[in-house]
Structure formats: C-alpha cells, structure tokens
Coordinates of C-alpha atoms and ligand atoms in Angstrom, one line a residue:
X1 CA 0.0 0.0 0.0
X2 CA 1.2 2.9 -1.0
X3 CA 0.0 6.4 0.0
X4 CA 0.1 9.9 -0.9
X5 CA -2.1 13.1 -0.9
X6 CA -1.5 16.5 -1.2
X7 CA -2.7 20.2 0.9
X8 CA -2.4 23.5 -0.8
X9 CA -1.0 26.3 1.0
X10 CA -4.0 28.4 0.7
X11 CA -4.6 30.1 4.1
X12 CA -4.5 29.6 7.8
X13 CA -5.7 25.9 8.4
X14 CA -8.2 25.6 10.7
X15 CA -9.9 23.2 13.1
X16 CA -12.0 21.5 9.9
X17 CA -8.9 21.2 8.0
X18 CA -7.2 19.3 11.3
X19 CA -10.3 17.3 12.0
X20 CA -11.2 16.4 8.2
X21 CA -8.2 15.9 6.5
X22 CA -4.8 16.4 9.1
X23 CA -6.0 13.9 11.3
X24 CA -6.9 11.0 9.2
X25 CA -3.8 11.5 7.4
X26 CA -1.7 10.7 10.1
X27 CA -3.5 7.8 10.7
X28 CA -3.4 6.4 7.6
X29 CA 0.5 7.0 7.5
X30 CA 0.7 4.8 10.7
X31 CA -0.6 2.0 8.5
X32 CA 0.6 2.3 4.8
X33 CA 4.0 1.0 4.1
X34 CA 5.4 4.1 2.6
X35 CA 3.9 7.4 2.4
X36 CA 3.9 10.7 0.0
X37 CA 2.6 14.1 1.6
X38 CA 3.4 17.2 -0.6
X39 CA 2.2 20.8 -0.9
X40 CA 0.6 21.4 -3.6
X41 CA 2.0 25.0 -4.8
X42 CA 1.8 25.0 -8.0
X43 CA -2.2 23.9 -7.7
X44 CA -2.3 26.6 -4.9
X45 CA -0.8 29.2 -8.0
X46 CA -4.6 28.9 -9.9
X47 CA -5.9 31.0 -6.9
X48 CA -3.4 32.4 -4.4
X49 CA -1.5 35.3 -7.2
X50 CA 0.1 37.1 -4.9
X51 CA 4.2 35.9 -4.5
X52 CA 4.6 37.1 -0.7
X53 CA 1.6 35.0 0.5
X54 CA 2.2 32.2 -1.4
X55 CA 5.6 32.1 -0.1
X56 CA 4.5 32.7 3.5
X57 CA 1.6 29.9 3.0
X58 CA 4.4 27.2 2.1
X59 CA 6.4 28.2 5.0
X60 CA 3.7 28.0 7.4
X61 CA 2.1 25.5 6.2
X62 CA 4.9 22.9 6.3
X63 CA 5.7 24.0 10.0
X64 CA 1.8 23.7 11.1
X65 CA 1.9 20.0 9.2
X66 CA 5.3 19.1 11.5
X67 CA 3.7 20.3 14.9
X68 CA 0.7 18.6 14.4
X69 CA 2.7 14.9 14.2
X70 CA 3.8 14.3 10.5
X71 CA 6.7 12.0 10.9
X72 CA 9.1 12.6 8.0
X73 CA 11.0 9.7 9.2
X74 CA 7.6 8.0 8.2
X75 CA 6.3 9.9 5.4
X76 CA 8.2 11.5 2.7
X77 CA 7.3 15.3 2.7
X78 CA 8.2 17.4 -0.3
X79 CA 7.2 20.6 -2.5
X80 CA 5.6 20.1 -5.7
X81 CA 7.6 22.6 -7.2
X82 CA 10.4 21.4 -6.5
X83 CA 10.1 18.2 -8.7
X84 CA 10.1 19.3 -12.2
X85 CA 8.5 15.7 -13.7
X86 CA 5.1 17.0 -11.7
X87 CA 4.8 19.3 -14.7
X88 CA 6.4 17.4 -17.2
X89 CA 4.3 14.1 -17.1
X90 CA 1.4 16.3 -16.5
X91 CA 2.4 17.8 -20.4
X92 CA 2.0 14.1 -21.2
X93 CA -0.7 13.0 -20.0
X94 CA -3.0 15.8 -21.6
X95 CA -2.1 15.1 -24.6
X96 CA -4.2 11.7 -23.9
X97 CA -7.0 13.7 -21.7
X98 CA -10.2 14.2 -23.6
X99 CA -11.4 17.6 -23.4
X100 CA -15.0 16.3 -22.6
X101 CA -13.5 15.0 -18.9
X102 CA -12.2 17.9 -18.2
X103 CA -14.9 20.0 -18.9
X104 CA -17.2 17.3 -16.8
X105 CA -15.0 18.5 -14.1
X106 CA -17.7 19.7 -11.2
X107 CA -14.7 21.6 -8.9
X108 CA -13.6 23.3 -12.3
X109 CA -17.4 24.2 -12.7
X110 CA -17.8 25.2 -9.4
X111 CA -14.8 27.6 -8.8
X112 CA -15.6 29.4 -12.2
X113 CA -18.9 29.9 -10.7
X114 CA -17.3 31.3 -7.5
X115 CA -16.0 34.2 -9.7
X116 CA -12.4 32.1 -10.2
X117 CA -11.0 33.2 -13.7
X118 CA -11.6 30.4 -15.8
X119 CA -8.3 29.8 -16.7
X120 CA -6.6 27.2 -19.1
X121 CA -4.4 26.0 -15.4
X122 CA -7.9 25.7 -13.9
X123 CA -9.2 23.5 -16.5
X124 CA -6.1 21.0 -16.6
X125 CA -5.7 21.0 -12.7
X126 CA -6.7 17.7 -12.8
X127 CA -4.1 16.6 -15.2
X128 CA -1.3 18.2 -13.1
X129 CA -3.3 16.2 -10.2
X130 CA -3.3 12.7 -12.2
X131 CA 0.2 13.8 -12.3
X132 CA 1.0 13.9 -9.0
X133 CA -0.6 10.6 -8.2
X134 CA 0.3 8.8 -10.8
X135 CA 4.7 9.9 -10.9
X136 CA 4.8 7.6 -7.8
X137 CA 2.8 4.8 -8.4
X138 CA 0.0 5.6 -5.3
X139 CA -1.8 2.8 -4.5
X140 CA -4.1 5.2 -2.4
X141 CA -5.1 8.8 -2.0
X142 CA -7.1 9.8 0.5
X143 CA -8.7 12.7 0.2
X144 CA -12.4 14.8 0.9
X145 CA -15.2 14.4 -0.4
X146 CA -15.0 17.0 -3.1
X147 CA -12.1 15.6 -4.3
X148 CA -12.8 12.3 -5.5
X149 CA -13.7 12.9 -8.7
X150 CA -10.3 13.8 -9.6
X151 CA -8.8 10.9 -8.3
X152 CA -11.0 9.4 -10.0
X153 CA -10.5 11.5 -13.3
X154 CA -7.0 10.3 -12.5
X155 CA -7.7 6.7 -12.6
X156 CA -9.3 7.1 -16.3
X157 CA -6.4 9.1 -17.6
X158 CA -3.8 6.3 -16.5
X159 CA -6.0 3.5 -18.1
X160 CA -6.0 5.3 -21.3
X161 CA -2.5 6.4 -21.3
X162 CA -1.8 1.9 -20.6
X163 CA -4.4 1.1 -23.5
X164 CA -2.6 3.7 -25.9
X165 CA 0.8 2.7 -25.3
X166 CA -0.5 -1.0 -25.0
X167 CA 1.5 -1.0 -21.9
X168 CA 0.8 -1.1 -18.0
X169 CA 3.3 1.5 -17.0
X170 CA 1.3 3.6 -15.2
X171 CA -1.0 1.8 -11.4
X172 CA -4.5 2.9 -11.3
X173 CA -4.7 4.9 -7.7
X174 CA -8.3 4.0 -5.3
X175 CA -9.3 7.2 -3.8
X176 CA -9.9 6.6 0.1
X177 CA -13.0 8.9 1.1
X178 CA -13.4 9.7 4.5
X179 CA -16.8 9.0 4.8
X180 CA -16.9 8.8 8.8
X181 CA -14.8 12.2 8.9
X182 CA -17.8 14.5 10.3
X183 CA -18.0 18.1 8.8
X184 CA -16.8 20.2 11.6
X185 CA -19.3 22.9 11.9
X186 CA -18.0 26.8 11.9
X187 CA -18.7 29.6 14.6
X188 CA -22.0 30.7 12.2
X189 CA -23.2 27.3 12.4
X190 CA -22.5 26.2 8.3
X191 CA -19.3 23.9 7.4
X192 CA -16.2 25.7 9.2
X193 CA -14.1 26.9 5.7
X194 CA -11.7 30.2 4.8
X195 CA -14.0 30.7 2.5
X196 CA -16.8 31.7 4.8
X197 CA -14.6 33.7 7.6
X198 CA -16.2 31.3 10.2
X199 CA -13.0 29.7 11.3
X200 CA -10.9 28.1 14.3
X201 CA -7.3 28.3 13.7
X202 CA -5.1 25.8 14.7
X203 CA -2.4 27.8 15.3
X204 CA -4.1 31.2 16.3
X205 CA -2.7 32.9 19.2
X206 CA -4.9 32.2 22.2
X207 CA -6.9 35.9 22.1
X208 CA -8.0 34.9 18.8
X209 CA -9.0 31.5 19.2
X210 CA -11.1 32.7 22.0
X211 CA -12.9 35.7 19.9
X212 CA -13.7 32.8 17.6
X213 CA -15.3 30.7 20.4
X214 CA -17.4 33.7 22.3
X215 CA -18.8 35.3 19.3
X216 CA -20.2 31.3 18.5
X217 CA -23.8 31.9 17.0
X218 CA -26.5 30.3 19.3
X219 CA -30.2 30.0 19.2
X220 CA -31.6 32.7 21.9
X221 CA -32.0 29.7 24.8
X222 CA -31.3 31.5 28.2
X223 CA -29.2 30.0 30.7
X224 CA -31.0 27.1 32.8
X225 CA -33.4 26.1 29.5
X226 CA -33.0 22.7 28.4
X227 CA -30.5 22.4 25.5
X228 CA -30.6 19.4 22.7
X229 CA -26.5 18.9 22.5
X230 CA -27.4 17.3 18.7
X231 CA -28.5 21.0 17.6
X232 CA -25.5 23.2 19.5
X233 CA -22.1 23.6 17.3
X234 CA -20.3 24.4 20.4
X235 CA -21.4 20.9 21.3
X236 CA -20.6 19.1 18.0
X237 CA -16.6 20.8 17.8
X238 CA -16.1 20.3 22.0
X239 CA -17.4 16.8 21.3
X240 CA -14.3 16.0 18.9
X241 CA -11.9 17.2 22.0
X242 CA -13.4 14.9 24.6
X243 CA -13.7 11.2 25.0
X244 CA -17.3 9.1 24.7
X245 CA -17.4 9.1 28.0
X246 CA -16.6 12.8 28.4
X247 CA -18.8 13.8 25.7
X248 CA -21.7 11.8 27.6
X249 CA -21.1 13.8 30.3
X250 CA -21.1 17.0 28.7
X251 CA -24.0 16.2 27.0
X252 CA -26.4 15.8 30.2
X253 CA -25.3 19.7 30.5
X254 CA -26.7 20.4 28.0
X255 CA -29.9 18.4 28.8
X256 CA -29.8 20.0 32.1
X257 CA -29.6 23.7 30.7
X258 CA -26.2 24.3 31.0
X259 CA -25.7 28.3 29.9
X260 CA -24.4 29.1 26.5
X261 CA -21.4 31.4 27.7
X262 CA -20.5 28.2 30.0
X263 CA -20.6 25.7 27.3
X264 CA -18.1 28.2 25.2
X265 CA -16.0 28.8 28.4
X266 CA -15.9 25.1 28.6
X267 CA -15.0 24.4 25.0
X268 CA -11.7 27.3 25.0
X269 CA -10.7 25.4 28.0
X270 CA -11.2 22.2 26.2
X271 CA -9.7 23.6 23.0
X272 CA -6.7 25.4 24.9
X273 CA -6.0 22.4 26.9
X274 CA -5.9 20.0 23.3
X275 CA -4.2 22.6 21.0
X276 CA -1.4 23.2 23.8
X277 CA 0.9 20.7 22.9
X278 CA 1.1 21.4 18.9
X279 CA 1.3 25.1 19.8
X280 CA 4.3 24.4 21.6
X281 CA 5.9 22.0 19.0
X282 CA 5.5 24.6 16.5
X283 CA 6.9 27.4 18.5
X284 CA 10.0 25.4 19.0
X285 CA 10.2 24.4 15.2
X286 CA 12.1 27.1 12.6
X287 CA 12.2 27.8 8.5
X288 CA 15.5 25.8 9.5
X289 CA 13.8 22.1 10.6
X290 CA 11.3 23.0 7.7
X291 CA 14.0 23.4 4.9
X292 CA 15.5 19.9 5.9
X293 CA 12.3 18.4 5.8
X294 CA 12.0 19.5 2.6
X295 CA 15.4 18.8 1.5
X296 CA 15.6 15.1 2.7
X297 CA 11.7 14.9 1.3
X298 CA 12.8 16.0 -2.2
X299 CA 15.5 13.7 -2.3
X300 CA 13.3 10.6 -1.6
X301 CA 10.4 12.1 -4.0
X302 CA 12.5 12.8 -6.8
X303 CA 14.2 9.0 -7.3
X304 CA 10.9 7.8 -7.7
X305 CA 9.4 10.6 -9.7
X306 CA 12.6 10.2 -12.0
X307 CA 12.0 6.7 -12.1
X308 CA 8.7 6.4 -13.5
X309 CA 9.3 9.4 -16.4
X310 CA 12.3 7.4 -17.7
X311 CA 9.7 5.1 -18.1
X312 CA 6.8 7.2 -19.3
X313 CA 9.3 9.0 -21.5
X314 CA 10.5 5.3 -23.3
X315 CA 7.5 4.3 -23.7
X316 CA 6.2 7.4 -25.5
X317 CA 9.1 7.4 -27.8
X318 CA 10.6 10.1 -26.0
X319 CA 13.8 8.0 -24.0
Ligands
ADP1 P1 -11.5 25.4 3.1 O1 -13.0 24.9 3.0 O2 -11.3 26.1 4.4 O3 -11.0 26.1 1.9 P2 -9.9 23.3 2.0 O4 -10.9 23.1 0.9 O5 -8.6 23.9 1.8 O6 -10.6 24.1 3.2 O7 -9.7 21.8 2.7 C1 -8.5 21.1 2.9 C2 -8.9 19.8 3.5 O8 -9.6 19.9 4.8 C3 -9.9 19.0 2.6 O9 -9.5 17.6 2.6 C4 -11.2 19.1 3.2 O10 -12.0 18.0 3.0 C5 -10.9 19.3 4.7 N1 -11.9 20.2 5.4 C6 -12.0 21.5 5.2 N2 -13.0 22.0 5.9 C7 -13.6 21.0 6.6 C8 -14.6 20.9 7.6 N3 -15.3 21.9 8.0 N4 -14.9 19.6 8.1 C9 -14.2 18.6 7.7 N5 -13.2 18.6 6.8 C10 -12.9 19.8 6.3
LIG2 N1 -6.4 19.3 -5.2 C1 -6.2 18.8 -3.8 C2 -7.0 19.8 -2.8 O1 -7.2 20.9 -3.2 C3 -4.8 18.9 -3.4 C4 -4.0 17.9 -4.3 C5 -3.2 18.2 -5.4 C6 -4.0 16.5 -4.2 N2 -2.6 17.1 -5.9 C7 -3.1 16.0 -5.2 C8 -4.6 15.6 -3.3 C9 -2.9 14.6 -5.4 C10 -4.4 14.2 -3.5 C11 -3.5 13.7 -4.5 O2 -7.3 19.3 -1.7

C-alpha cells in the first residue's frame, strides 16, 4: 500500500482542516507502508496570485503539518515545485485527456462559478493532479469528499495512457473517502471553511481563538433552558476534543440547561487544553527544521518521480 495526498497552501488551516483531512492522514501514515505528503503549490498558483503570501503559506504551512505529528521519518514530505517531472508528465498525460472529462470536471465548474478566472491552469488541474498521483505509483489517496472525482479522473487518464501505449506503465490509484470524517461545523453554524470567515485556527494565538469561540452563534435559549446537545455547534466541535465518555457527560449539560457562555468557556478550555501541545511544538520548530524536511523529502520524491518518467518518456518514444 502505498500512500500519498496533497494540501495547498492556501490560508490559515483551521480546526475542519485538522479534524477532516490532518488527522486522518496521520492515521493512515501509521498503516501504509510508505507514504507521499506534498504541498501542492503549483495547484495553490490557480488561486493564491500574490508571491509574498504564497511564499508565507508554504512556509507556514509545512511548519503547522510538523507540529501537528507528520513523521518525516515516516512519510516523505516534499514541495511540488520542486520536482520538475510534476509538470512534465502532466504535459503528457494531456495530450491523452479528452477535453469532454475535463470539462465534466464539477470543482472546475464550481470555482468558475465562485468568480475564479476560468483559466486554461484551472481546467487541466486535474491533469497536473493525475500527475502527482500517478509519478509515484500511489496505490491510495485519501482525500475529501469534493475531491474524488479527480482521483477518479485520474484513474481514467492512466487506463487510457496503458491502452494507448498498449503497456501497464502507469498503477491505477483507489481514492480513500473519509466517509466517517464528520464536517466540523464553523462559529455561524455552516461547514467551518476560509472561504466563509467562520473559522478556528489551529495555530491562532490564544486571544483569537477565544474571539472565535465567544462570538459562537446560538439559538436565543437562556441560561437554565433545556438544551438538545445534537443542535448546539459548540457541542458538535467540544465533542471532537473529549472522550465518549466525556462527551456523555457533557451532554447531560446540556440536557440540564447548562448556559451558552458556560458551554463556550468550557469548550476554550477544552480547545486550549488539546491545541497546547502542537502550539508548543510549532513554537519550538524554525524555517531551518522546515527546509531539511524539505530537502531530505525531495531527495526521496525525486528518485521515484525520476524513475517512472524514464519510463513514461521510453514508452512514448521520447527516452
Ligand atoms: P476550506 O474549505 O477552508 O477552503 P480546504 O478546501 O482547503 O478548506 O480543505 C482542505 C482539506 O480539509 C480537505 O481535505 C477538506 O475535506 C478538509 N476540510 C475542510 N473544511 C472541513 C470541515 N469543515 N470539516 C471537515 N473537513 C474539512
Ligand atoms: N487538489 C487537492 C485539494 O485541493 C490537493 C492535491 C493536489 C492532491 N494534488 C493531489 C490531493 C494529489 C491528493 C492527491 O485538496
């Protein structure tokens, strides 16, 4: 089993992004055999167009992924950019993409719809995503829910690029959804996402993190009023912090009319108490510990990305 996936450096990550996506990585690196985790910067380049936040999103981001337990003993963690064959097989492999999947694409439709230029990078994302997956032979690729398609989209474009060059050169990847990831709920109440400014950060100093939590929206129950713990999103992101048994607890608060200013008092403490030890990993990490990461990770990635274009590049009548 072999696994990879990739995060764009697109903003602050945030307690969805650790609960959706961070954490079920790291579990599925403590049971694949070998693991791939890159930052997807040049994907990140269809959006983010500004140079000094791009480059302050891949530092951060890369120092946030190592405080929050990615082994790169464990897991190979590189920079896209940094491995020119990402681009190179992805030149390949649309010239064997039909237009029609790519226009089928619903992210590509959806983005454009969202007032993202349609540009021609937005349209073959998907490519430079098949790309990704399929330059080191991933077995799987977990990813959300919105991204299966392309791992999917993936999957097509390596069976046709074997039935064209009548050869099995490149391994169909299985995306892994997370269906029993739950959507972690935001301070409005809808899915917590950048997109809507109704974030957690991960890594936001404590003053902020605790704005986030006291201006929670809530129904207008007063204190003492039964609550139904199901209904509250203070509730359903304290929940994810606290053990069954905990949470069982917390929930007869609730039941019992517990006060909404409590139940956020109770989740910051909760929140402080679980975020405390990445804060302090990643205050004791530098750009130093990041850039030899990313040095060892690109050396790992690259043999194997190397590998399979000398391959993709004989085959084609390119070697
Ligand atoms: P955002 O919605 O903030 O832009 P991204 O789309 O960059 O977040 O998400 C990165 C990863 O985090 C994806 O795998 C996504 O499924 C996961 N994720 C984002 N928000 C949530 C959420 N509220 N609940 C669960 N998972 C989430
Ligand atoms: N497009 C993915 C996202 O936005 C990131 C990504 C790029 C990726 N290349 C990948 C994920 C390859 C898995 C495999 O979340």
């Amino acid at each position: 089993m072999r696994v990879l996936s990739g995060i764009q450096p697109s903003g602050q990550l945030h307690l969805g992004n650790y609960f959706g996506s961070i954490k079920p990585n790291l579990d599925h690196v403590a049971k694949a055999d070998q693991s791939f985790f890159f930052i997807a910067d040049l994907h990140a380049l269809t959006t983010v167009q500004d140079a000094v936040a791009l480059k302050q999103a891949r530092e951060d981001i890369i120092l946030d992924y190592l405080a929050c337990g990615f082994d790169p003993e464990k897991a190979i963690i590189f920079e896209q950019s940094q491995i020119p064959e990402h681009t190179e097989l992805m030149w390949i492999l649309s010239t064997v993409t039909p237009m029609g999947l790519l226009e089928r694409a619903v992210s590509y439709k959806d983005k454009v719809q969202n007032g993202i230029p349609a540009s021609a990078g937005l349209l073959i994302y998907p490519v430079l995503m098949a790309a990704d997956i399929l330059l080191y032979d991933a077995t799987h690729v977990p990813v959300g829910k919105d991204q299966k398609q392309h791992v999917e989209m993936a999957r097509d474009i390596a069976q046709k690029f074997n039935t064209i060059y009548k050869k099995d050169v490149l391994t169909i990847p299985e995306p892994v959804i997370r269906e029993d990831v739950a959507v972690v709920p935001g301070t409005d109440g809808r899915k917590m996402s950048k997109s809507y400014g109704n974030t957690i950060p991960l890594f936001g100093d404590e003053k902020v993190i605790k704005k986030a939590v006291m201006g929670m929206v809530t129904d207008s129950k007063g204190p003492n009023d039964p609550k139904d713990p199901e209904k509250s999103t203070i509730f359903h992101i304290n929940k994810l912090l606290l053990s069954d048994e905990s949470a069982a607890k917390l929930a007869e608060e609730y039941k019992a009319g517990i006060a909404y200013g409590d139940a956020k008092k109770r989740l910051l403490e909760d929140l402080m108490t679980f975020l405390k030890p990445l804060h302090e990993r990643r205050a004791k990490l530098t750009a130093k510990d990041a850039h030899k990461v990313l040095e060892a990770g690109k050396k790992r990635a690259e043999s194997v990305a190397r590998g399979t274009m000398a391959q993709v590049r004989v085959v084609v009548g390119l070697g």
